[in-house]
mmCIF file with all atom_site columns, C-alpha atoms in Angstrom:
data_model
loop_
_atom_site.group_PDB
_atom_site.id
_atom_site.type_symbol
_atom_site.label_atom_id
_atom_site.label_alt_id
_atom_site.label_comp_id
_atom_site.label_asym_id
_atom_site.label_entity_id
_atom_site.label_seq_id
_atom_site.pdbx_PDB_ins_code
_atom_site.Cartn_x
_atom_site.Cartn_y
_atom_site.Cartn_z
_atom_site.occupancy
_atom_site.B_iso_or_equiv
_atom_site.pdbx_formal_charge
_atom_site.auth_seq_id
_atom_site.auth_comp_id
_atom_site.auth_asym_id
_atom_site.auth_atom_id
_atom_site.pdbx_PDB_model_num
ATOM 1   C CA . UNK J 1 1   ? 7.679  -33.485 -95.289  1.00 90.00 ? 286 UNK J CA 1
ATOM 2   C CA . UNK J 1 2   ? 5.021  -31.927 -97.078  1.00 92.00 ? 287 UNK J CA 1
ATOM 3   C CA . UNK J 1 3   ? 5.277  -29.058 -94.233  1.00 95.00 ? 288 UNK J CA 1
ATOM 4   C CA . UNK J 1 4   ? 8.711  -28.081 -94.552  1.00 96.00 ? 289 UNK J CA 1
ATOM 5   C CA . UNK J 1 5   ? 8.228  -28.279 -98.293  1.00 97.00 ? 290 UNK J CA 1
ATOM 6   C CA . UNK J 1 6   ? 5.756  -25.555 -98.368  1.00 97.00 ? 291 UNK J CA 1
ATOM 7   C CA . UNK J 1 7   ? 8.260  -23.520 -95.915  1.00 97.00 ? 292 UNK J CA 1
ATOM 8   C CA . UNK J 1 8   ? 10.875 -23.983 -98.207  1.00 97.00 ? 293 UNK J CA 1
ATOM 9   C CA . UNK J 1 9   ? 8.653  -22.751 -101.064 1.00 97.00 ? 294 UNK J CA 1
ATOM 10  C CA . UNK J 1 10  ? 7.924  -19.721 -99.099  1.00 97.00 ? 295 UNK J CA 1
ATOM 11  C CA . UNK J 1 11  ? 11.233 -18.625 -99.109  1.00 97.00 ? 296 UNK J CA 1
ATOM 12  C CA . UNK J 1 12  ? 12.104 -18.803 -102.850 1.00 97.00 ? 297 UNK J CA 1
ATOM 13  C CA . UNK J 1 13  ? 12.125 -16.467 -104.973 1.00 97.00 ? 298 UNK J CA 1
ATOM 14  C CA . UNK J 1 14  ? 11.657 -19.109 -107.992 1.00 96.00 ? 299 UNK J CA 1
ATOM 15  C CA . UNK J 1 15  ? 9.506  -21.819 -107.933 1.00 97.00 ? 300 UNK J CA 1
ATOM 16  C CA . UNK J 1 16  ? 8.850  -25.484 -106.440 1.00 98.00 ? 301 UNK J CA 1
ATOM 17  C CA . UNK J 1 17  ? 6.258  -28.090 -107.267 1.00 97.00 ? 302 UNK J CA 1
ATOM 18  C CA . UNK J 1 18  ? 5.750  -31.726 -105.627 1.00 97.00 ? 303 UNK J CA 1
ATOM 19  C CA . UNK J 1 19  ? 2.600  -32.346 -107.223 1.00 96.00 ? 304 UNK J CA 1
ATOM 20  C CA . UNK J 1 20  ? 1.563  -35.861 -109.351 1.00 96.00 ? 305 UNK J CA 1
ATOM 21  C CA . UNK J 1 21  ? 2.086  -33.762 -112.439 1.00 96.00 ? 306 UNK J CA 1
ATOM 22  C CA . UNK J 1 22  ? 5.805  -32.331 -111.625 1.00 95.00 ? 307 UNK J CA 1
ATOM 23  C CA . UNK J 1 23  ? 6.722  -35.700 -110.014 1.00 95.00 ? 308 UNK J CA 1
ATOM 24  C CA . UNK J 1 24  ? 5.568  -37.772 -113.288 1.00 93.00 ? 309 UNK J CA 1
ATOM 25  C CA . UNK J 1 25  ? 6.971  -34.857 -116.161 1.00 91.00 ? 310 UNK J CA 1
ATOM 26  C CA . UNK J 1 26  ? 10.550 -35.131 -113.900 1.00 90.00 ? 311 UNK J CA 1
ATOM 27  C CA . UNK J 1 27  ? 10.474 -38.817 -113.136 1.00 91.00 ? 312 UNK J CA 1
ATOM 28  C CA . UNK J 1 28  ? 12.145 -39.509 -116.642 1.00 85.00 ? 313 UNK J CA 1
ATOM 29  C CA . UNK J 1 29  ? 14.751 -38.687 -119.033 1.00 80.00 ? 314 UNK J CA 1
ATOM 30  C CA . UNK J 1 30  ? 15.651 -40.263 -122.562 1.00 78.00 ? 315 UNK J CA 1
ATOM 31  C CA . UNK J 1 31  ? 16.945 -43.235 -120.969 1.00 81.00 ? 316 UNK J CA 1
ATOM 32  C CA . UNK J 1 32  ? 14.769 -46.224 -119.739 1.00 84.00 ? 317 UNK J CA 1
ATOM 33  C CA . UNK J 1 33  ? 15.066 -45.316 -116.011 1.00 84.00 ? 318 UNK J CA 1
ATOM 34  C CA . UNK J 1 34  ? 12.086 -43.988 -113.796 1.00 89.00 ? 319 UNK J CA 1
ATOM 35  C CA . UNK J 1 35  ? 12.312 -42.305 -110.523 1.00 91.00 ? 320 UNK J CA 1
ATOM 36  C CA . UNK J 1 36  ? 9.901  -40.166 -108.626 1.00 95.00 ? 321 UNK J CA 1
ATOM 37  C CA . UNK J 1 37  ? 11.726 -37.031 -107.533 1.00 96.00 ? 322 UNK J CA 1
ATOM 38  C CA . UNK J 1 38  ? 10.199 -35.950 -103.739 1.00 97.00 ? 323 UNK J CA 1
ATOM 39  C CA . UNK J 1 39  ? 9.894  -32.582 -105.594 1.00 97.00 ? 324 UNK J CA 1
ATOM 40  C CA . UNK J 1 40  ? 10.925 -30.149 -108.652 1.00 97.00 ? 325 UNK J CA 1
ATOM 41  C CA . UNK J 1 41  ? 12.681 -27.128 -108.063 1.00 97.00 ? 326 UNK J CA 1
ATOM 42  C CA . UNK J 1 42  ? 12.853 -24.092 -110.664 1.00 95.00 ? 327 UNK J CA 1
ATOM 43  C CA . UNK J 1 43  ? 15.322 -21.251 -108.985 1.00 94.00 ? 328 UNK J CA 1
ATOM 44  C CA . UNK J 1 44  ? 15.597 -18.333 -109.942 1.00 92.00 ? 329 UNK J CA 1
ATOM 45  C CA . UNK J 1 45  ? 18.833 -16.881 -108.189 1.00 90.00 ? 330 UNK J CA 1
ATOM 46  C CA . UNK J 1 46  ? 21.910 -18.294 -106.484 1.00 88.00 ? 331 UNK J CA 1
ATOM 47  C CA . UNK J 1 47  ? 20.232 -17.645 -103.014 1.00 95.00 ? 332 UNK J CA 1
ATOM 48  C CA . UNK J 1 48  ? 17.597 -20.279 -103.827 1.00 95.00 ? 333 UNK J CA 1
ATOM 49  C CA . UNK J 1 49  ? 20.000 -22.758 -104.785 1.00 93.00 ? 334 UNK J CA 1
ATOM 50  C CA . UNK J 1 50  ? 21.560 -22.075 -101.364 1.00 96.00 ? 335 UNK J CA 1
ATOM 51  C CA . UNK J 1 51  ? 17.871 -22.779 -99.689  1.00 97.00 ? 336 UNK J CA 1
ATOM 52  C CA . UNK J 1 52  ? 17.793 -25.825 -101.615 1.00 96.00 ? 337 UNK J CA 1
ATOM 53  C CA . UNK J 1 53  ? 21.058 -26.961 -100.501 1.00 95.00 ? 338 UNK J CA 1
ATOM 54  C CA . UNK J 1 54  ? 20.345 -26.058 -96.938  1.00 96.00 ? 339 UNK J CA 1
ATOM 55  C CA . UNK J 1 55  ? 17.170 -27.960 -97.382  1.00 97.00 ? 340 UNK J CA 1
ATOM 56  C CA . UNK J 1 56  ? 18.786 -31.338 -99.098  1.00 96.00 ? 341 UNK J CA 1
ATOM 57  C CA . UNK J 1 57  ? 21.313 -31.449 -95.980  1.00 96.00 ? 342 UNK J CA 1
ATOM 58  C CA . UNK J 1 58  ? 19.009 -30.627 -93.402  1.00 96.00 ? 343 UNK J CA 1
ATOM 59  C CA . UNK J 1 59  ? 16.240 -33.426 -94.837  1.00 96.00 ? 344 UNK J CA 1
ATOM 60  C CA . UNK J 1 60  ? 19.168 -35.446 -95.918  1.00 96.00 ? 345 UNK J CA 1
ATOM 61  C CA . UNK J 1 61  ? 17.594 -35.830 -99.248  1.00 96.00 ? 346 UNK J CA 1
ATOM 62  C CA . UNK J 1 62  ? 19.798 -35.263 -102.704 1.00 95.00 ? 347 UNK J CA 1
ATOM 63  C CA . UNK J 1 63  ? 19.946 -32.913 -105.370 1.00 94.00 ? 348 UNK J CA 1
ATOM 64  C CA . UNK J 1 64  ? 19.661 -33.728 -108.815 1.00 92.00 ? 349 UNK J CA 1
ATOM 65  C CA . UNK J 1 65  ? 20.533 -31.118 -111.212 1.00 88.00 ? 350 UNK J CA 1
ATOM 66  C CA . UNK J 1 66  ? 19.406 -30.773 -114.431 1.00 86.00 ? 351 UNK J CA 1
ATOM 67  C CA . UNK J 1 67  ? 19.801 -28.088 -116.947 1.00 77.00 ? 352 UNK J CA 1
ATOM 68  C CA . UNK J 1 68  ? 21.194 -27.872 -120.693 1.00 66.00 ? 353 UNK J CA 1
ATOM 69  C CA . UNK J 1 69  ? 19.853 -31.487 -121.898 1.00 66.00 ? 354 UNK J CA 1
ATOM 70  C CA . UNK J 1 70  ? 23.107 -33.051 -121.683 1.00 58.00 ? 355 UNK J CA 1
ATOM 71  C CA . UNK J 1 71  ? 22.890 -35.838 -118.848 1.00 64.00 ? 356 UNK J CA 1
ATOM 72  C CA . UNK J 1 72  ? 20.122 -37.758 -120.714 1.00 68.00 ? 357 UNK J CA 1
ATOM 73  C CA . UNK J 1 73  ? 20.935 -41.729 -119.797 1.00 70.00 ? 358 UNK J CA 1
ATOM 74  C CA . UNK J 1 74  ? 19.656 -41.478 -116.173 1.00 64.00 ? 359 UNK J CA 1
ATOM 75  C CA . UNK J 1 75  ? 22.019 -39.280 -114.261 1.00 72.00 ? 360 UNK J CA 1
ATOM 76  C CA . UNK J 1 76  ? 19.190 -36.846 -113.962 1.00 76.00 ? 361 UNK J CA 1
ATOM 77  C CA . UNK J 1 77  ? 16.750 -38.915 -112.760 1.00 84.00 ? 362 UNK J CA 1
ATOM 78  C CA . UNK J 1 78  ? 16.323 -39.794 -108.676 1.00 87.00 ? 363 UNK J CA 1
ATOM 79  C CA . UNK J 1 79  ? 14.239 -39.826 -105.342 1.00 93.00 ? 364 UNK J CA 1
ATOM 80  C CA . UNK J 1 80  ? 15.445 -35.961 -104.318 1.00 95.00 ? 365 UNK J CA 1
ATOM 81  C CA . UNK J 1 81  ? 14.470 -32.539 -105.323 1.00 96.00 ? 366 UNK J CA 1
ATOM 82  C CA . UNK J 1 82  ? 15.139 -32.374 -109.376 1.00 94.00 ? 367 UNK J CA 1
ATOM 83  C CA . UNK J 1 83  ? 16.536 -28.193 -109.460 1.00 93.00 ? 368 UNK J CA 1
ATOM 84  C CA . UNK J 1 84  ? 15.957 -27.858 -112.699 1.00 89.00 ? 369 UNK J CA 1
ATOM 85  C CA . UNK J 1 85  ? 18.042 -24.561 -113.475 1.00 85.00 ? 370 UNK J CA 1
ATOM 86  C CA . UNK J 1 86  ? 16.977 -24.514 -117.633 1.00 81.00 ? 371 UNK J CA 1
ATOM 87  C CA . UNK J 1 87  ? 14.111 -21.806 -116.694 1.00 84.00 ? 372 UNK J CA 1
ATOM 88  C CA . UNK J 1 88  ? 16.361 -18.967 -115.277 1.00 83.00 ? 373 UNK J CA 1
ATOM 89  C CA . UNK J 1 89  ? 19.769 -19.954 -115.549 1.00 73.00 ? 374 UNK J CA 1
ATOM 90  C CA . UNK J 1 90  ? 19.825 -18.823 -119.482 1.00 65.00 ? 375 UNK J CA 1
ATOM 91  C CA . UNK J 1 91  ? 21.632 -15.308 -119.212 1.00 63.00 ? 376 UNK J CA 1
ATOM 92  C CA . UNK J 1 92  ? 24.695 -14.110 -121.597 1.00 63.00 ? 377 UNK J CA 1
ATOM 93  C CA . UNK J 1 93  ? 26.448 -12.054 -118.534 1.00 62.00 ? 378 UNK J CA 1
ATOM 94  C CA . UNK J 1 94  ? 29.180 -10.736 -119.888 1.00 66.00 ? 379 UNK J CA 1
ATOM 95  C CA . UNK J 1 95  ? 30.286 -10.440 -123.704 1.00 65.00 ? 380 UNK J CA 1
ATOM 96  C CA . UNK J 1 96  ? 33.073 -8.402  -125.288 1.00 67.00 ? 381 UNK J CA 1
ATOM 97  C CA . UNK J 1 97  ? 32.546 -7.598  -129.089 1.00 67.00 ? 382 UNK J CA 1
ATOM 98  C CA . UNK J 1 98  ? 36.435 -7.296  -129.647 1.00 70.00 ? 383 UNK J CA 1
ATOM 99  C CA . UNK J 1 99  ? 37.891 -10.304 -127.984 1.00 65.00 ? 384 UNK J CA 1
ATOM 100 C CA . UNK J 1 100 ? 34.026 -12.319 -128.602 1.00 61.00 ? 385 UNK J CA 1
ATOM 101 C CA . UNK J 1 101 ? 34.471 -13.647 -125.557 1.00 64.00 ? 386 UNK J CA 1
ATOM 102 C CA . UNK J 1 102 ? 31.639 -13.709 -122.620 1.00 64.00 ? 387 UNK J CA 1
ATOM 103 C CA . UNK J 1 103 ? 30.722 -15.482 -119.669 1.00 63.00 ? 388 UNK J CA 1
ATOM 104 C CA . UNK J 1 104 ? 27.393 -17.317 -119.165 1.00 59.00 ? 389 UNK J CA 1
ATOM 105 C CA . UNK J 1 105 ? 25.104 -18.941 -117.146 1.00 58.00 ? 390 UNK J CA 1
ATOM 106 C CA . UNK J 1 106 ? 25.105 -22.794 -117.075 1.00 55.00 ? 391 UNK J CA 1
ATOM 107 C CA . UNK J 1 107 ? 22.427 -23.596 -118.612 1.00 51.00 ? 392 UNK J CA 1
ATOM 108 C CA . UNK J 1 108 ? 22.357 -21.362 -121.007 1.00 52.00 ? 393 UNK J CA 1
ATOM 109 C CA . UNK J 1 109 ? 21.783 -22.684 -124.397 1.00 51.00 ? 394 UNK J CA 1
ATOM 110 C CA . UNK J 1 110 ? 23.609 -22.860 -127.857 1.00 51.00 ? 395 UNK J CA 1
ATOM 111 C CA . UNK J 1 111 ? 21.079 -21.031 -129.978 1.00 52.00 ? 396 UNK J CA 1
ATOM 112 C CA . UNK J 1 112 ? 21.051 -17.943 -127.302 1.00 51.00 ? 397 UNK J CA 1
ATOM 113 C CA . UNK J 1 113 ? 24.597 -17.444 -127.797 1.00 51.00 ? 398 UNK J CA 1
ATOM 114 C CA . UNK J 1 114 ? 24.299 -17.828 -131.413 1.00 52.00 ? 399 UNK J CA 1
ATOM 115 C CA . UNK J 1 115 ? 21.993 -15.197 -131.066 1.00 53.00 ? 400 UNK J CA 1
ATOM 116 C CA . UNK J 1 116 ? 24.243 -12.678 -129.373 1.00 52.00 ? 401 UNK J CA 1
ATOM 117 C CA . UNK J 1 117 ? 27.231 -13.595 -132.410 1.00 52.00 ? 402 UNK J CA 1
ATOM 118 C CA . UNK J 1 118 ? 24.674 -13.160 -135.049 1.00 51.00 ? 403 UNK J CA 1
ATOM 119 C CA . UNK J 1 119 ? 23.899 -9.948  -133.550 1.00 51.00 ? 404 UNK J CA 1
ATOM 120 C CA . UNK J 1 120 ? 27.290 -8.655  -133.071 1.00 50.00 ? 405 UNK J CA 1
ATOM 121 C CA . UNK J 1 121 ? 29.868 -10.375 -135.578 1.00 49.00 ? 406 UNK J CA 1
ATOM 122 C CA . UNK J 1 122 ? 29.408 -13.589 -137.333 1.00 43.00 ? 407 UNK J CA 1
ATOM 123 C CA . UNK J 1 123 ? 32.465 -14.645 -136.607 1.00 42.00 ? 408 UNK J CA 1
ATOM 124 C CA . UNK J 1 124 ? 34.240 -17.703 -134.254 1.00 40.00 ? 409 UNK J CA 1
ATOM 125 C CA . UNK J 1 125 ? 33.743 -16.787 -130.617 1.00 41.00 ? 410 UNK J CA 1
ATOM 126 C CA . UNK J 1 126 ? 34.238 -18.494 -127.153 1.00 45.00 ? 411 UNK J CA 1
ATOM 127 C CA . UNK J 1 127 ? 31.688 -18.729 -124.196 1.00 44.00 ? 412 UNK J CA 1
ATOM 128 C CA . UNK J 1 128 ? 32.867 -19.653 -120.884 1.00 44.00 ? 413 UNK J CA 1
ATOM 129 C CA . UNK J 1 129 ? 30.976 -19.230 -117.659 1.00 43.00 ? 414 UNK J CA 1
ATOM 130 C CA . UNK J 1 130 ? 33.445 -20.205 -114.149 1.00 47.00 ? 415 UNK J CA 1
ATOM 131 C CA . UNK J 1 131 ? 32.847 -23.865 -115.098 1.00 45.00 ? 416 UNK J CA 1
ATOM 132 C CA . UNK J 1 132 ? 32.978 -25.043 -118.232 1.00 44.00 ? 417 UNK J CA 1
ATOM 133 C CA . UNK J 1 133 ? 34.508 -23.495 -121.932 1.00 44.00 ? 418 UNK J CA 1
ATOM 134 C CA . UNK J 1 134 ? 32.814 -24.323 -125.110 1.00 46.00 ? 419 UNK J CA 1
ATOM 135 C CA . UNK J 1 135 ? 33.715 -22.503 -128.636 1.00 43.00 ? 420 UNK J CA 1
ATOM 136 C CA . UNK J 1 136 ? 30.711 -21.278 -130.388 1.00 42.00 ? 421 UNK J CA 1
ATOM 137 C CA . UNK J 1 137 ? 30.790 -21.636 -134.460 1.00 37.00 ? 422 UNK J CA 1
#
């Protein structure tokens, strides 16, 4: 496994760790439960997310996302690759000052966007990236 670990490192573009130190930091969330992931996975664009899904199916491990800190009572935990998308997936895409609307990356995080309004016009907005809408105060 170890092998066709380092291959798949090769081909990213972001990073991936399956060292003691990964495993342990990724082996817990804020809940009681304790896993050991195989490995930790930081992409850095949607074609290493495809390498890790290729990867998961091909090994016939799983995937366990984690991103904005908002699956903290064990959902994030597990014996797959952790793809931990919080390091890279943080972009404002797309934001129009009349309508204050813009798309964003999933795990991109409150205070970034409250950035971008405070910059612009302190008044209500709404985010929404292809997945999920939230209304930013």
């Amino acid at each position: 496994m170890q092998e066709k670990l380092q291959q798949l490192k090769q081909k990213m573009e972001g990073e991936l760790e399956w060292d003691e130190l990964h495993q342990t930091l990724f082996a817990t969330d804020a809940s009681v439960y304790k896993r050991l992931p195989l490995a930790v996975a930081f992409p850095k664009c949607e074609k290493d997310l495809q390498y890790l899904i290729d990867f998961a199916h091909t090994a016939k491990t799983s995937l366990i996302p984690r991103a904005a800190g908002t699956s903290l009572a064990g959902q994030c935990v597990g014996e797959g690759i952790v793809v931990d998308i919080s390091k890279y997936f943080t972009q404002i895409l797309d934001f129009d000052e009349k309508t204050c609307q813009g798309k964003t990356n999933r795990a991109t995080k409150y205070d970034a966007s409250q950035t971008t309004l405070e910059m612009t016009k302190p008044i209500l907005a709404k985010f929404s990236d292809p997945y999920y809408s939230k209304k930013i105060l």
